[in-house]
Amino acid sequence: MRTKVAIIGAGPAGLLLGHILQRAGIGFTILERTSREHLLGRIRAGVLEQGSVDVLGELGLDADLRERGLTHHGIHLQHEGQRHHVDFVDLVGRTVTIYGQQALVRHLLAEHDRIGSDIRFEVADVELHGLDGSSPHVSFTDGGTAGVLDCDVVVGADGYHGPSRPAVPGLRAFEREYPFGWLGILADVPPSTDDLIYALHPDGFAMHSMRSLEVSRLYLQVDRDESIDDWSDARIWDALQTRLGSDGWTLHEGAITEKSITPMRSFVVSTMSHGRLFLAGDAGHIVPPTGAKGLNSAIADVTLLGRALVRSIRDGDEAGLDGYSDAALARQWKVQQFSQWMTDMLHVHREAPDASARDFRYRSQVGQLEYLFGSRHAQESLAEQYAGLPF
Ligand code: RFL
Ligand code: PHB
């Protein structure tokens, strides 16, 4: 088998890159470990930056987004019941769109079906070879049969656990693990809020997001090693009521249809490329979800990489590919900084060495939020970063 670009992974990064290449008439094959059903069942992210929405629009991939996406003008921040609206439109003239990653993946896959893209699901034993030379190839098994895919370029869009990153010799990683995670639920109940609510509370962080006008998505800070079995639906709603509570406001409860706990980490590789291999999305970096940046970073990477691949393959100009890693990482470090800042400001840090240090930390976070509520300059900075840096 031969293709121009071998893409490992059919997450948002791999699927979107396929569409960018298809628009430029460049051939590609996507190799995906899981089944189509599994891909469509993954819940994950919910917020698209304006830049991500624009990219999907330019590619003509925004029909479903325009129908089902919810435009949000800002976010609410609160500590212990005091709620403050940060108005992105007023501050920086931009919006964000609530549109589930699940819906995006469904739409990107449906469009691939329509144009007849070559996507192989449930392939195993994916290994990358010859990345240093001019004949890279990927070996794999498909339904028990061994195959080799020859190509000009390999794109590792295979997430945090995929085989692409380990194929980069001498790669370094910069990492921070947090001692907490997020318990996330989906509930069949109309959202109790217009814009998302991010809340700091002595019991821990909580947030209220949504997937539609009928379905709410909510999160709670929990310890990293907690088991979901210890969180009955009643306990989850109790904690959400306490942490999100605010005078004169009611959190409506409904049937919980999904619940899970995700650990949180910050992670960045030292390089996003090696020879003919280019990493994109979670394969190269992970952020804690507090800044809503993981999916948007994947879209930013493949937008940059897609343009560079088109320049290289169509025009023989390698400058974009040569500069890809540095350009992607320069943007990513700004996103990392923002995600860490939001996470540190809004979570309870029980890892502090003693009660006095924990109280000091918590009170300075309250001071930080109150400064933010009173400072237009500080809010502009938050709004500019949350709504998204340029691609
Ligand atoms: P993905 O989505 O992980 O896709 C990688 C794909 O590669 C496949 N793969 C392999 N294929 C072939 N062979 C192998 N050996 C393979 N190994 C892996 C996998 O099966 C998979 O299909 O990475 P991608 O495309 O880079 O996309 C990144 C995003 O998925 C991720 O950043 C976001 O979901 C992170 N994230 C959020 N991001 C946001 O921007 N806003 C959010 O609000 C947000 N919330 C979240 C999140 C992630 C979460 N979890 C569970 C990690 C909330 C949660 C709970
Ligand atoms: C979500 O809707 O899943 C979501 C929204 C905002 C975040 C993280 C997750 O910061």
Coordinates of C-alpha atoms and ligand atoms in Angstrom, one line a residue:
M1 CA 0.0 0.0 0.0
R2 CA 1.2 3.5 -0.7
T3 CA -0.2 6.9 0.3
K4 CA 1.3 10.5 0.6
V5 CA 0.5 11.0 4.2
A6 CA 0.0 8.2 6.8
I7 CA -2.0 9.6 9.7
I8 CA -2.0 7.5 12.9
G9 CA -5.2 8.2 14.9
A10 CA -8.7 9.2 14.0
G11 CA -9.3 11.6 16.9
P12 CA -10.1 15.2 16.1
A13 CA -6.5 16.0 15.0
G14 CA -6.2 13.1 12.5
L15 CA -9.8 13.5 11.1
L16 CA -9.4 17.2 10.6
L17 CA -6.0 16.9 9.0
G18 CA -7.5 14.4 6.6
H19 CA -10.0 17.0 5.5
I20 CA -7.3 19.7 5.0
L21 CA -5.3 17.3 2.8
Q22 CA -8.3 16.2 0.8
R23 CA -9.2 19.8 0.0
A24 CA -5.6 20.2 -1.5
G25 CA -5.9 16.9 -3.4
I26 CA -3.3 15.2 -1.3
G27 CA -3.8 11.5 -0.6
F28 CA -3.8 10.1 3.0
T29 CA -4.7 7.0 4.9
I30 CA -5.8 7.1 8.6
L31 CA -5.0 4.1 10.8
E32 CA -7.1 3.9 14.0
R33 CA -6.8 1.5 16.9
T34 CA -10.4 1.5 18.1
S35 CA -13.7 0.9 16.5
R36 CA -15.9 3.6 14.9
E37 CA -18.5 3.0 17.7
H38 CA -15.9 3.6 20.4
L39 CA -14.8 6.8 18.7
L40 CA -18.3 8.1 18.5
G41 CA -19.0 7.2 22.2
R42 CA -16.1 9.3 23.7
I43 CA -17.4 12.4 25.4
R44 CA -14.5 14.7 26.3
A45 CA -14.2 18.4 25.3
G46 CA -16.9 21.0 24.9
V47 CA -15.6 24.5 24.1
L48 CA -14.4 25.7 20.7
E49 CA -12.3 28.9 20.4
Q50 CA -13.4 31.4 17.8
G51 CA -10.2 30.4 15.8
S52 CA -11.3 26.8 15.8
V53 CA -14.8 27.7 14.6
D54 CA -13.3 29.9 11.8
V55 CA -11.1 27.0 10.6
L56 CA -14.0 24.6 10.5
G57 CA -16.0 27.3 8.6
E58 CA -13.2 27.8 6.0
L59 CA -13.1 24.1 5.3
G60 CA -16.9 23.9 4.9
L61 CA -17.1 21.6 8.0
D62 CA -19.4 23.8 10.1
A63 CA -22.9 22.8 9.0
D64 CA -23.7 20.8 12.1
L65 CA -21.8 23.3 14.3
R66 CA -23.9 26.2 13.1
E67 CA -27.0 24.2 13.7
R68 CA -26.2 22.8 17.2
G69 CA -23.3 24.9 18.6
L70 CA -24.2 27.4 21.3
T71 CA -22.5 30.8 21.1
H72 CA -21.3 31.9 24.5
H73 CA -20.3 35.5 25.3
G74 CA -18.2 34.8 28.4
I75 CA -17.9 32.8 31.5
H76 CA -18.9 33.1 35.1
L77 CA -16.2 32.9 37.8
Q78 CA -17.1 32.5 41.4
H79 CA -15.8 31.9 44.9
E80 CA -18.0 30.8 47.7
G81 CA -21.2 32.0 46.1
Q82 CA -20.0 35.3 44.8
R83 CA -20.4 35.1 41.0
H84 CA -18.8 37.4 38.5
H85 CA -19.4 37.4 34.7
V86 CA -16.4 37.9 32.4
D87 CA -17.8 39.3 29.2
F88 CA -15.6 38.3 26.3
V89 CA -17.5 40.3 23.7
D90 CA -17.3 43.5 25.8
L91 CA -13.6 42.8 26.7
V92 CA -12.0 41.5 23.5
G93 CA -14.9 41.4 20.9
R94 CA -14.9 37.6 20.7
T95 CA -17.0 34.6 21.6
V96 CA -16.6 30.9 22.2
T97 CA -18.9 28.1 21.0
I98 CA -20.1 25.1 23.0
Y99 CA -20.0 22.1 20.7
G100 CA -19.1 18.7 22.0
Q101 CA -16.0 16.9 20.7
Q102 CA -18.3 13.9 20.2
A103 CA -20.5 15.9 17.8
L104 CA -17.4 17.2 16.0
V105 CA -15.9 13.7 15.6
R106 CA -19.3 12.4 14.4
H107 CA -19.5 15.2 11.8
L108 CA -15.9 14.8 10.6
L109 CA -16.4 11.1 10.2
A110 CA -19.6 11.5 8.3
E111 CA -17.9 13.9 5.9
H112 CA -15.1 11.4 5.4
D113 CA -17.7 8.7 4.6
R114 CA -19.2 11.1 2.1
I115 CA -15.9 11.7 0.3
G116 CA -14.8 8.1 0.6
S117 CA -11.7 8.6 2.7
D118 CA -9.4 5.6 3.5
I119 CA -9.8 5.2 7.2
R120 CA -8.9 1.8 8.7
F121 CA -10.5 1.1 12.1
E122 CA -9.5 -1.5 14.7
V123 CA -5.9 -1.8 13.3
A124 CA -3.3 -3.3 15.7
D125 CA 0.5 -3.4 16.1
V126 CA 1.1 0.0 14.5
E127 CA 4.8 0.6 14.2
L128 CA 6.7 3.5 12.5
H129 CA 9.8 2.8 10.4
G130 CA 12.4 4.7 8.3
L131 CA 11.5 8.1 9.7
D132 CA 15.1 9.4 9.1
G133 CA 15.2 8.5 5.4
S134 CA 13.2 9.2 2.3
S135 CA 11.0 6.1 2.5
P136 CA 9.1 6.1 5.8
H137 CA 6.5 3.4 6.3
V138 CA 4.1 2.1 8.9
S139 CA 3.5 -1.5 9.7
F140 CA 0.2 -2.7 11.2
T141 CA -2.2 -5.6 11.3
D142 CA -5.8 -5.3 10.0
G143 CA -8.2 -8.1 10.9
G144 CA -5.3 -10.4 11.6
T145 CA -3.5 -9.6 8.3
A146 CA -0.1 -7.8 8.3
G147 CA 0.1 -4.7 6.2
V148 CA 2.7 -2.1 5.3
L149 CA 1.8 1.5 4.4
D150 CA 4.6 3.3 2.4
C151 CA 4.3 7.1 2.5
D152 CA 6.2 10.4 2.2
V153 CA 5.2 11.7 5.7
V154 CA 3.9 10.1 8.9
V155 CA 1.6 12.2 11.1
G156 CA 1.3 11.0 14.8
A157 CA -2.1 12.1 15.8
D158 CA -2.5 9.2 18.1
G159 CA -3.0 10.9 21.4
Y160 CA -1.1 10.6 24.7
H161 CA -0.8 6.8 24.6
G162 CA -0.1 6.2 20.9
P163 CA 3.1 4.8 19.4
S164 CA 4.3 7.9 17.5
R165 CA 5.8 9.9 20.3
P166 CA 8.0 7.0 21.6
A167 CA 9.3 6.7 18.0
V168 CA 11.2 10.0 18.4
P169 CA 14.7 9.2 19.6
G170 CA 16.0 11.4 22.4
L171 CA 12.7 13.1 23.0
R172 CA 12.4 15.0 26.3
A173 CA 9.1 15.7 28.0
F174 CA 8.2 18.5 30.4
E175 CA 5.5 17.5 32.8
R176 CA 3.5 18.4 35.8
E177 CA 1.0 16.0 37.5
Y178 CA -1.7 17.4 39.7
P179 CA -2.8 15.5 42.8
F180 CA -6.4 15.9 41.7
G181 CA -8.7 15.0 38.8
W182 CA -12.1 15.9 37.5
L183 CA -15.2 13.8 38.1
G184 CA -17.4 14.6 35.0
I185 CA -21.1 13.9 34.5
L186 CA -23.6 14.2 31.8
A187 CA -27.2 14.8 33.0
D188 CA -30.5 14.9 31.2
V189 CA -31.5 18.4 32.5
P190 CA -31.5 21.8 30.8
P191 CA -28.5 23.9 31.9
S192 CA -29.2 26.1 34.9
T193 CA -26.9 28.8 33.5
D194 CA -26.4 30.8 30.3
D195 CA -22.6 30.9 30.3
L196 CA -20.3 28.3 31.9
I197 CA -19.6 28.6 35.7
Y198 CA -16.1 28.0 37.1
A199 CA -16.2 27.9 40.9
L200 CA -13.6 27.8 43.7
H201 CA -15.0 26.5 47.0
P202 CA -13.3 25.2 50.2
D203 CA -14.5 21.7 49.3
G204 CA -12.9 21.9 45.8
F205 CA -13.4 23.2 42.3
A206 CA -16.7 22.7 40.5
M207 CA -18.0 23.8 37.1
H208 CA -21.2 23.8 35.1
S209 CA -21.0 23.3 31.4
M210 CA -23.5 21.9 28.9
R211 CA -23.9 20.0 25.6
S212 CA -27.2 21.4 24.5
L213 CA -30.3 23.2 25.8
E214 CA -31.4 19.8 27.1
V215 CA -28.2 18.2 28.4
S216 CA -25.9 19.6 31.2
R217 CA -22.2 18.7 31.7
L218 CA -20.8 19.2 35.2
Y219 CA -17.5 18.6 36.9
L220 CA -16.1 18.3 40.4
Q221 CA -12.5 18.3 41.7
V222 CA -11.8 15.0 43.3
D223 CA -8.6 13.4 44.5
R224 CA -6.5 11.8 41.8
D225 CA -6.9 8.2 43.0
E226 CA -10.6 8.4 44.0
S227 CA -12.9 5.7 42.6
I228 CA -16.1 6.6 40.8
D229 CA -17.8 3.8 42.7
D230 CA -17.6 6.0 45.8
W231 CA -19.6 8.7 44.1
S232 CA -23.3 7.9 44.1
D233 CA -25.5 10.2 42.0
A234 CA -26.9 11.7 45.2
R235 CA -23.4 12.5 46.6
I236 CA -22.4 14.1 43.2
W237 CA -25.5 16.4 43.2
D238 CA -24.9 17.3 46.9
A239 CA -21.3 18.3 46.2
L240 CA -22.4 20.3 43.1
Q241 CA -25.1 22.1 45.0
T242 CA -22.7 23.0 47.8
R243 CA -19.8 24.1 45.5
L244 CA -21.8 25.9 42.8
G245 CA -24.4 27.4 45.2
S246 CA -25.1 31.1 44.9
D247 CA -27.9 33.2 46.5
G248 CA -31.0 33.5 44.3
W249 CA -29.8 30.8 41.9
T250 CA -31.0 27.2 41.6
L251 CA -29.0 24.3 40.2
H252 CA -31.5 21.9 38.5
E253 CA -30.8 18.2 38.9
G254 CA -31.6 15.4 36.4
A255 CA -30.8 11.8 35.6
I256 CA -27.0 11.2 35.3
T257 CA -26.4 9.3 32.1
E258 CA -22.5 9.2 32.2
K259 CA -19.9 9.6 34.9
S260 CA -16.2 9.2 35.0
I261 CA -13.0 10.5 36.6
T262 CA -10.1 11.9 34.6
P263 CA -6.6 12.6 36.1
M264 CA -5.0 15.9 35.3
R265 CA -1.6 16.7 33.9
S266 CA 0.4 19.2 32.0
F267 CA 2.8 17.7 29.5
V268 CA 4.8 19.1 26.5
V269 CA 7.4 17.4 24.3
S270 CA 10.7 18.9 23.4
T271 CA 10.1 18.5 19.7
M272 CA 7.0 17.9 17.6
S273 CA 9.0 16.5 14.6
H274 CA 11.7 13.9 13.8
G275 CA 12.7 13.4 10.1
R276 CA 9.5 12.6 8.2
L277 CA 7.4 12.2 11.4
F278 CA 5.3 15.1 12.7
L279 CA 3.3 15.0 16.0
A280 CA -0.1 16.8 16.4
G281 CA -2.5 17.2 19.3
D282 CA -2.4 15.1 22.5
A283 CA 0.5 13.1 21.0
G284 CA 2.7 16.2 21.7
H285 CA 1.0 17.9 24.6
I286 CA -1.6 17.6 27.3
V287 CA -3.3 20.4 29.3
P288 CA -5.5 20.2 32.4
P289 CA -9.0 20.9 31.1
T290 CA -9.6 24.1 33.2
G291 CA -8.8 26.4 30.3
A292 CA -10.7 24.3 27.7
K293 CA -7.6 24.1 25.5
G294 CA -6.9 20.4 24.6
L295 CA -9.2 20.1 21.6
N296 CA -8.4 23.6 20.4
S297 CA -4.7 22.9 20.5
A298 CA -5.2 19.8 18.4
I299 CA -7.1 22.0 15.8
A300 CA -4.4 24.7 15.9
D301 CA -1.6 22.1 15.3
V302 CA -3.2 20.4 12.3
T303 CA -4.1 23.8 10.8
L304 CA -0.4 24.7 10.9
L305 CA 0.8 21.3 9.9
G306 CA -1.8 21.0 7.1
R307 CA -0.6 24.2 5.5
A308 CA 3.0 23.1 5.8
L309 CA 2.3 19.7 4.2
V310 CA 0.4 21.3 1.3
R311 CA 3.4 23.7 0.7
S312 CA 5.8 20.8 0.9
I313 CA 3.9 18.2 -1.2
R314 CA 2.3 20.5 -3.8
D315 CA 5.0 23.2 -4.1
G316 CA 8.2 21.4 -2.9
D317 CA 8.7 24.1 -0.3
E318 CA 9.9 22.6 3.0
A319 CA 10.1 25.8 5.0
G320 CA 6.7 25.2 6.7
L321 CA 7.6 21.7 7.7
D322 CA 11.0 22.7 8.9
G323 CA 9.4 25.4 11.2
Y324 CA 6.4 23.4 12.3
S325 CA 7.7 22.1 15.6
D326 CA 9.0 25.5 16.8
A327 CA 5.8 27.3 15.7
A328 CA 3.5 24.7 17.3
L329 CA 5.5 24.6 20.5
A330 CA 5.7 28.4 20.8
R331 CA 1.9 28.6 20.7
Q332 CA 1.5 25.6 23.0
W333 CA 3.7 27.0 25.8
K334 CA 1.4 30.0 26.0
V335 CA -1.6 27.7 26.2
Q336 CA 0.2 25.6 28.8
Q337 CA 0.8 28.7 30.9
F338 CA -2.9 29.8 30.7
S339 CA -4.2 26.3 31.5
Q340 CA -1.9 26.0 34.5
W341 CA -2.9 29.5 35.7
M342 CA -6.6 28.7 35.5
T343 CA -6.1 25.4 37.2
D344 CA -4.0 26.8 40.1
M345 CA -6.4 29.7 40.7
L346 CA -9.5 27.6 40.8
H347 CA -8.6 24.3 42.6
V348 CA -8.1 23.6 46.2
H349 CA -4.4 22.6 46.8
R350 CA -4.5 20.1 49.5
E351 CA -0.9 19.1 48.7
A352 CA 0.4 22.1 50.6
P353 CA 2.6 20.9 53.5
D354 CA 0.4 21.9 56.5
A355 CA -3.0 23.6 57.4
S356 CA -1.4 27.1 57.6
A357 CA 0.2 26.8 54.2
R358 CA -3.1 25.4 52.7
D359 CA -5.1 28.3 54.2
F360 CA -2.5 30.8 52.9
R361 CA -2.8 29.4 49.4
Y362 CA -6.6 29.3 49.4
R363 CA -6.8 32.9 50.7
S364 CA -4.4 34.2 48.1
Q365 CA -6.5 32.4 45.4
V366 CA -9.6 34.3 46.7
G367 CA -7.5 37.5 46.6
Q368 CA -6.5 36.7 43.0
L369 CA -10.2 36.2 42.0
E370 CA -11.3 39.4 43.7
Y371 CA -8.5 41.3 41.9
L372 CA -9.8 39.8 38.7
F373 CA -13.4 40.8 39.4
G374 CA -12.2 44.4 39.9
S375 CA -9.7 44.8 37.1
R376 CA -10.7 45.2 33.5
H377 CA -7.0 44.7 32.5
A378 CA -6.9 41.3 34.2
Q379 CA -10.2 40.3 32.7
E380 CA -9.0 41.3 29.2
S381 CA -6.0 39.0 29.6
L382 CA -8.2 36.1 30.6
A383 CA -10.8 36.8 27.9
E384 CA -8.1 37.1 25.2
Q385 CA -6.6 33.7 26.2
Y386 CA -9.8 31.8 26.8
A387 CA -11.4 33.0 23.5
G388 CA -8.1 31.8 21.9
L389 CA -4.8 33.1 20.7
P390 CA -4.3 33.4 16.9
F391 CA -3.6 30.2 15.0
Ligands
RFL1 P1 -7.3 11.8 20.7 O1 -8.7 12.4 20.7 O2 -6.8 11.2 21.9 O3 -7.2 10.9 19.5 C1 -6.1 10.0 19.3 C2 -6.5 8.8 18.5 O4 -5.4 8.0 18.3 C3 -5.8 6.6 18.4 N1 -4.7 5.8 18.8 C4 -4.2 4.9 17.9 N2 -4.5 4.6 16.6 C5 -3.7 3.6 16.0 N3 -2.8 2.9 16.6 C6 -2.5 3.2 17.9 N4 -1.5 2.4 18.5 C7 -3.2 4.2 18.6 N5 -3.1 4.7 19.9 C8 -4.0 5.6 19.9 C9 -6.8 6.7 19.6 O5 -7.7 5.6 19.6 C10 -7.6 8.0 19.3 O6 -8.7 7.8 18.5 O7 -6.2 13.0 20.4 P2 -6.3 14.3 19.5 O8 -6.9 14.0 18.1 O9 -5.0 14.9 19.5 O10 -7.4 15.2 20.2 C11 -7.1 15.8 21.5 C12 -8.4 15.9 22.3 O11 -9.1 14.7 22.3 C13 -8.1 16.3 23.7 O12 -7.1 17.3 23.8 C14 -9.4 16.9 24.4 O13 -10.4 16.0 24.5 C15 -9.0 17.3 25.9 N6 -10.1 17.8 26.6 C16 -10.7 19.0 26.4 N7 -10.1 19.8 25.5 C17 -10.7 21.0 25.2 O14 -10.2 21.8 24.3 N8 -11.8 21.5 25.9 C18 -12.3 20.7 26.9 O15 -13.3 21.2 27.4 C19 -11.8 19.5 27.2 N9 -12.3 18.7 28.1 C20 -10.8 16.9 27.5 C21 -11.9 17.4 28.3 C22 -10.3 15.6 27.7 C23 -10.9 14.8 28.6 N10 -10.4 13.5 28.7 C24 -11.2 12.3 29.0 C25 -9.0 13.2 28.4 C26 -12.5 16.6 29.2 C27 -12.1 15.3 29.4 C28 -12.8 14.5 30.4
PHB2 C1 -16.9 20.7 28.8 O1 -17.9 21.2 28.5 O2 -16.7 19.5 28.8 C2 -15.8 21.6 29.3 C3 -16.0 23.0 29.3 C4 -15.0 23.8 29.7 C5 -13.8 23.3 30.3 C6 -13.6 21.9 30.3 C7 -14.6 21.1 29.9 O3 -12.8 24.1 30.7

